[in-house]
Tab-separated table of C-alpha atoms in Angstrom:
chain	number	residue	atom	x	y	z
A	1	UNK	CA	-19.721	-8.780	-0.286
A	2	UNK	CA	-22.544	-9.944	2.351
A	3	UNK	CA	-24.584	-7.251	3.803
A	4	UNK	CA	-22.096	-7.153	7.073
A	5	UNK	CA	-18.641	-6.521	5.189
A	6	UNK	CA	-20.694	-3.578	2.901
A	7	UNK	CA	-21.421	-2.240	6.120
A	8	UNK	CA	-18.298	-2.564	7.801
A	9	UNK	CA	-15.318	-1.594	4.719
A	10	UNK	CA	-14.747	1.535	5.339
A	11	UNK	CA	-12.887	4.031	2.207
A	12	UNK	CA	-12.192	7.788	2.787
A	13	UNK	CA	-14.792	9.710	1.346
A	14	UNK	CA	-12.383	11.836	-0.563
A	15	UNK	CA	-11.410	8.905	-2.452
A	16	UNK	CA	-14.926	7.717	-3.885
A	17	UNK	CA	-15.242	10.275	-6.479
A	18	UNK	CA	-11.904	9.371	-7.925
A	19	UNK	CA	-13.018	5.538	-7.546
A	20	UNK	CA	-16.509	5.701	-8.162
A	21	UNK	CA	-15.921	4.266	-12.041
A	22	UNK	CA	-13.982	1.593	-10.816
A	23	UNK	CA	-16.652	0.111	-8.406
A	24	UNK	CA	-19.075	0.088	-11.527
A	25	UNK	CA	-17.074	-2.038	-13.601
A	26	UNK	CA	-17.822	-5.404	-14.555
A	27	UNK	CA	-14.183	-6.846	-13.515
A	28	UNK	CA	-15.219	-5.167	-10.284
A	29	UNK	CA	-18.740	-6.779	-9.893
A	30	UNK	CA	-16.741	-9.805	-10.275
A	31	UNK	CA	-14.541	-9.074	-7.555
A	32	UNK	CA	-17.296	-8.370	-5.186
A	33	UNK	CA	-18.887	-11.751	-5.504
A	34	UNK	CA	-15.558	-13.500	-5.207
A	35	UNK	CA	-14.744	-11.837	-2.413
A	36	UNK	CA	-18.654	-12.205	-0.696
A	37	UNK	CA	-17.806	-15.789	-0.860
A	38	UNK	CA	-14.474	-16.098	-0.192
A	39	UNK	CA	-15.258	-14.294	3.165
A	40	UNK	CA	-18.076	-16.719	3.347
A	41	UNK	CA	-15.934	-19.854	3.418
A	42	UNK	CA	-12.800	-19.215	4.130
A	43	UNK	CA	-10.421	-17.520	6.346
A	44	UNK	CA	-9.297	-14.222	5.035
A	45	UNK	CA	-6.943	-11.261	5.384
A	46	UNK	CA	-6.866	-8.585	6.115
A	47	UNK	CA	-10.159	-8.641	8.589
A	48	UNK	CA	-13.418	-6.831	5.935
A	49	UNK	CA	-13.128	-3.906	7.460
A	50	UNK	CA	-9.344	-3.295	6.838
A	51	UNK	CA	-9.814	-4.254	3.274
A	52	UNK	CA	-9.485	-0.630	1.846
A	53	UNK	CA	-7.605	0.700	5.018
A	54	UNK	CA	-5.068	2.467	2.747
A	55	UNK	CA	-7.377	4.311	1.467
A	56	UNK	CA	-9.218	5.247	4.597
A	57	UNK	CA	-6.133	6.067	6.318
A	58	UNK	CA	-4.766	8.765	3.845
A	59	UNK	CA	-7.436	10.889	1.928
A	60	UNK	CA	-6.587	11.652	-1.746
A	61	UNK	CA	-5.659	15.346	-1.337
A	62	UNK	CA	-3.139	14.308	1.421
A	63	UNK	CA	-0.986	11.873	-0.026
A	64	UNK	CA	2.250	12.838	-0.064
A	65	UNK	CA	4.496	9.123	-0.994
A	66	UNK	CA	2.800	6.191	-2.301
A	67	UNK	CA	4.412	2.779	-1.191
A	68	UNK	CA	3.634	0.003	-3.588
A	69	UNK	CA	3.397	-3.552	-2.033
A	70	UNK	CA	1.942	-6.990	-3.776
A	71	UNK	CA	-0.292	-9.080	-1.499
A	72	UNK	CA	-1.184	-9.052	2.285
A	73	UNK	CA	0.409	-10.948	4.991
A	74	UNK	CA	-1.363	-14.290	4.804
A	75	UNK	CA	-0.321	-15.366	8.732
A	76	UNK	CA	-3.136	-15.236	11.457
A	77	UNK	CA	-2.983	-11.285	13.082
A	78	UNK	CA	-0.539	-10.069	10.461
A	79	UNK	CA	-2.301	-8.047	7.698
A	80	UNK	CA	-3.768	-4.866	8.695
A	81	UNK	CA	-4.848	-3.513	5.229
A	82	UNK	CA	-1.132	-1.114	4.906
A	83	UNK	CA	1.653	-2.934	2.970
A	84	UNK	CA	4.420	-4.234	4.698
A	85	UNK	CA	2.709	-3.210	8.353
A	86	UNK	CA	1.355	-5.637	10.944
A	87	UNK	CA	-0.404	-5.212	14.068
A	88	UNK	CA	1.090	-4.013	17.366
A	89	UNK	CA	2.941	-6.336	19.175
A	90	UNK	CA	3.504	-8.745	16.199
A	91	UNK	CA	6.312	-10.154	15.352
A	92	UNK	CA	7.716	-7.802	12.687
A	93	UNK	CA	8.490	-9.602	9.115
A	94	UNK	CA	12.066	-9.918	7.869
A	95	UNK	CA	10.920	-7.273	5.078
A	96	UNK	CA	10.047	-4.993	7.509
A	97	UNK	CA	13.060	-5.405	10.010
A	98	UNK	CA	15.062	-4.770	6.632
A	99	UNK	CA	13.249	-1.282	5.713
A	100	UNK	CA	13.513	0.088	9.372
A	101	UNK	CA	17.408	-1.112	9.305
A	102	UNK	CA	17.713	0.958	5.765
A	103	UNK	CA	15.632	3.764	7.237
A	104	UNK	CA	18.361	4.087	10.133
A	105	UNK	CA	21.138	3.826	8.258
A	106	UNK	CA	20.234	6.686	5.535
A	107	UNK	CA	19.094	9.185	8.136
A	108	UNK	CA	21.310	8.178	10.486
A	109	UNK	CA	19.306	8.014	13.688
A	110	UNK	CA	16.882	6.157	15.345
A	111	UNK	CA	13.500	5.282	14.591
A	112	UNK	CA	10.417	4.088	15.606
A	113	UNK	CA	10.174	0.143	15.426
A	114	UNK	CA	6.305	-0.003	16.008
A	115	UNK	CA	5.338	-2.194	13.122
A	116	UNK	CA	1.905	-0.616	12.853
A	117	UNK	CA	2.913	1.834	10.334
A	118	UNK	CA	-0.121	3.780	10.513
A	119	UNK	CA	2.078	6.980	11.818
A	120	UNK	CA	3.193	6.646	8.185
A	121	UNK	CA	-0.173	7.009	6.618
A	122	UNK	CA	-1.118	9.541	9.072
A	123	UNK	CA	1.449	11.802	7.274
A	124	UNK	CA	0.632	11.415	3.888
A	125	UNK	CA	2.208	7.590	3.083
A	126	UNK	CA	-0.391	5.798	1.086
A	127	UNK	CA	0.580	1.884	1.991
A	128	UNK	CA	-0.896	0.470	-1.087
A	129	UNK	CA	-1.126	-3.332	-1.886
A	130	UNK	CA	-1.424	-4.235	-5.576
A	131	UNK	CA	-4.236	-7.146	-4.382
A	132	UNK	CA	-5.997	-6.222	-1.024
A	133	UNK	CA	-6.899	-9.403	0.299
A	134	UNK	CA	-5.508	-12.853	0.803
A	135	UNK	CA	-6.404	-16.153	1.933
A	136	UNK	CA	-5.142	-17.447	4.920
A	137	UNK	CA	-1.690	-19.007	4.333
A	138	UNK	CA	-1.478	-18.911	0.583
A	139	UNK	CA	0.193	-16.072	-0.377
A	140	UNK	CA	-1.035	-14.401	-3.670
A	141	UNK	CA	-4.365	-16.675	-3.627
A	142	UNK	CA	-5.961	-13.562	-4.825
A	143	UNK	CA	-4.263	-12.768	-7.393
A	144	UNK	CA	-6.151	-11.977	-11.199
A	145	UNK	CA	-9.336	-11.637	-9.579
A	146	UNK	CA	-9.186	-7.771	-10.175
A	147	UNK	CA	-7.661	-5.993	-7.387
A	148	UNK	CA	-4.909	-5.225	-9.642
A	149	UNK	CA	-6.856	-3.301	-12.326
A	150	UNK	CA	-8.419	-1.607	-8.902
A	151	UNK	CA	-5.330	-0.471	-7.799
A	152	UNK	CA	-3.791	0.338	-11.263
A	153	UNK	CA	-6.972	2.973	-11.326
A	154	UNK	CA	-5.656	4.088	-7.930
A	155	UNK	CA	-2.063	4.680	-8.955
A	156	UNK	CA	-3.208	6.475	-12.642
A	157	UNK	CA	-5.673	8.612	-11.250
A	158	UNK	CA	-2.757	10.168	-8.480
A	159	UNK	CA	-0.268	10.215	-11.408
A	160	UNK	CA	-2.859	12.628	-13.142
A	161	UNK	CA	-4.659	14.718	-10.738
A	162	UNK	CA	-1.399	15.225	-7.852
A	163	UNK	CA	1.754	17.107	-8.838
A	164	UNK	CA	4.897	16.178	-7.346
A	165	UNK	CA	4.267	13.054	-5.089
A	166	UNK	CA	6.661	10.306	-4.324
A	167	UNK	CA	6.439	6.635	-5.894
A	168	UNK	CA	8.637	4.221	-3.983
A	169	UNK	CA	8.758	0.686	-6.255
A	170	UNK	CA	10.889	-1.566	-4.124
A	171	UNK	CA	11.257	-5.132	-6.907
A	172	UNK	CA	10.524	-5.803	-10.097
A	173	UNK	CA	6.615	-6.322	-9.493
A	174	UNK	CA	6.235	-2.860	-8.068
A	175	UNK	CA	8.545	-1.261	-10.772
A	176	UNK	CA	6.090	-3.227	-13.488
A	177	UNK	CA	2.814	-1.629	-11.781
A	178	UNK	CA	4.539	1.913	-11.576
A	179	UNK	CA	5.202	1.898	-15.624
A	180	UNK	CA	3.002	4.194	-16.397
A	181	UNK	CA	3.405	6.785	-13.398
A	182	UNK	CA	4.276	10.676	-14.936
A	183	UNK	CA	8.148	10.949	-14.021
A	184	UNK	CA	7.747	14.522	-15.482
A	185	UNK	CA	5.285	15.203	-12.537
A	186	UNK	CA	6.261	12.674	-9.502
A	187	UNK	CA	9.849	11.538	-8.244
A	188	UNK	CA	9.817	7.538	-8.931
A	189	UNK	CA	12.747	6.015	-6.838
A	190	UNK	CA	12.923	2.584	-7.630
A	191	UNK	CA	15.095	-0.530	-5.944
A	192	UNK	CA	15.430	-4.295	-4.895
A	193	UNK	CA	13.267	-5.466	-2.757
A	194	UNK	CA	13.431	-5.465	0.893
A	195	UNK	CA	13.012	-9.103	1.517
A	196	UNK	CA	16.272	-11.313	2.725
A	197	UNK	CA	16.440	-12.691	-0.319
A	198	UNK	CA	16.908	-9.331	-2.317
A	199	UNK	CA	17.364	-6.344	-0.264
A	200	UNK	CA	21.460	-7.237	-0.500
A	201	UNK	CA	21.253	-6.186	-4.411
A	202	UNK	CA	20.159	-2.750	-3.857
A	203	UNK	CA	17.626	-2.269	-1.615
A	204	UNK	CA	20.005	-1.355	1.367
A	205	UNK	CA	22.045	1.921	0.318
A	206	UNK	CA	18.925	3.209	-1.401
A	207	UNK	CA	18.644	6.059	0.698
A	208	UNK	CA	15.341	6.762	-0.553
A	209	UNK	CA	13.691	8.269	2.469
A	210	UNK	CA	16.346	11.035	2.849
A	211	UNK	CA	15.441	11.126	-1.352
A	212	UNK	CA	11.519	11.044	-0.601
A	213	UNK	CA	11.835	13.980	2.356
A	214	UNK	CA	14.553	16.098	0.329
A	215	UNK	CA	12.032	15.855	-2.950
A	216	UNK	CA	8.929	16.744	-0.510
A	217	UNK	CA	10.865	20.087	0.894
A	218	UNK	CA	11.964	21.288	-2.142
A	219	UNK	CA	8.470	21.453	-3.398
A	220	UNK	CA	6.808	23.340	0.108
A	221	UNK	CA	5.977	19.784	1.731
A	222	UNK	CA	6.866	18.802	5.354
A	223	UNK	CA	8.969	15.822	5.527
A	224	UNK	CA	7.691	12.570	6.572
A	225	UNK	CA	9.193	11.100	10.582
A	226	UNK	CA	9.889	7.703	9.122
């Protein structure tokens, strides 16, 4: 990355010691010159300083439910480095209309619409992309370039270190990147999609955020306000 986007990504300290082996590895020296250039040339998401924002926003000892996504929004003002979030006062995406519709109808009351989810992360909710960036308006353009070994780090190392968080794999690409999670030591609730195109086959009637906030109480933990 150029001088300006080291200076500006920003990663909870709490999380570098856990991460500090990725960021020597080769793949990952090959990732930070693609993504020095691509920043360079091109027009990317989420802005460079929103690039780890998952991380930033929920340190390592207080994650309480990890939310697997797959790429970034690729539309202009969309991506805000938390999956499926977008900024305030954007037009929410039919995935997320879906999961606050699912979220009302399994805890059967209202809920905040604000499509900046970062109340979520605030609470423990780490809103983790499997890639982190994205150019604009080709979804998955950043694909194999090695975010997903990144984040595959990021998922093992809470698997081992945490005890009972909660894994929420919503489609068969987030169920293939959870594989190797400890079920003997997490809850992993698992589902269709949210999008319009899958959410019909299992997604809605989930109920897994009365499943995530009944699995966090029974083990001391205070419920997240979805």
């Amino acid at each position: 990355m150029t001088e300006k986007i080291n200076k500006d990504v920003r990663i909870h300290e709490s999380w570098r010691k856990y991460l500090a082996n990725e960021f020597s590895q080769p793949y990952f020296a090959h990732l930070r010159q693609f993504i020095r250039q691509e920043y360079a040339e091109k027009t990317i998401y989420p802005p460079a300083h929103l690039i780890f924002r998952a991380f930033d926003a929920c340190p390592f000892d207080e994650v309480k439910v990890v939310l697997l996504g797959q790429d970034p929004y690729h539309g202009p003002l969309q991506a805000n480095g938390l999956c499926f979030s977008v900024n305030t006062n954007v037009k929410p995406p039919p995935s997320l209309i879906n999961i606050f519709k699912e979220i009302e109808a399994d805890l059967k009351h209202p809920i905040s619409r604000e499509t900046d989810l970062s109340r979520w992360a605030k609470q423990g909710v780490l809103l983790l992309n499997a890639t982190l960036t994205v150019r604009a308006s080709q979804a998955a353009s950043h694909q194999n370039q090695g975010w997903e070994a990144f984040t595959d780090a990021a998922i093992e190392i809470l698997s081992d270190k945490r005890e009972n968080l909660v894994f929420l794999l919503w489609g068969a690409y987030a169920r293939r990147k959870g594989v190797n999670i400890d079920r003997n030591k997490h809850l992993v609730l698992e589902s269709a999609h949210p999008s319009p195109l899958s959410a019909h086959n299992g997604f809605f009637g989930s109920r897994h955020f009365s499943q995530t906030n009944a699995y966090l109480i029974a083990h001391g933990l205070t419920p997240i306000e979805w």
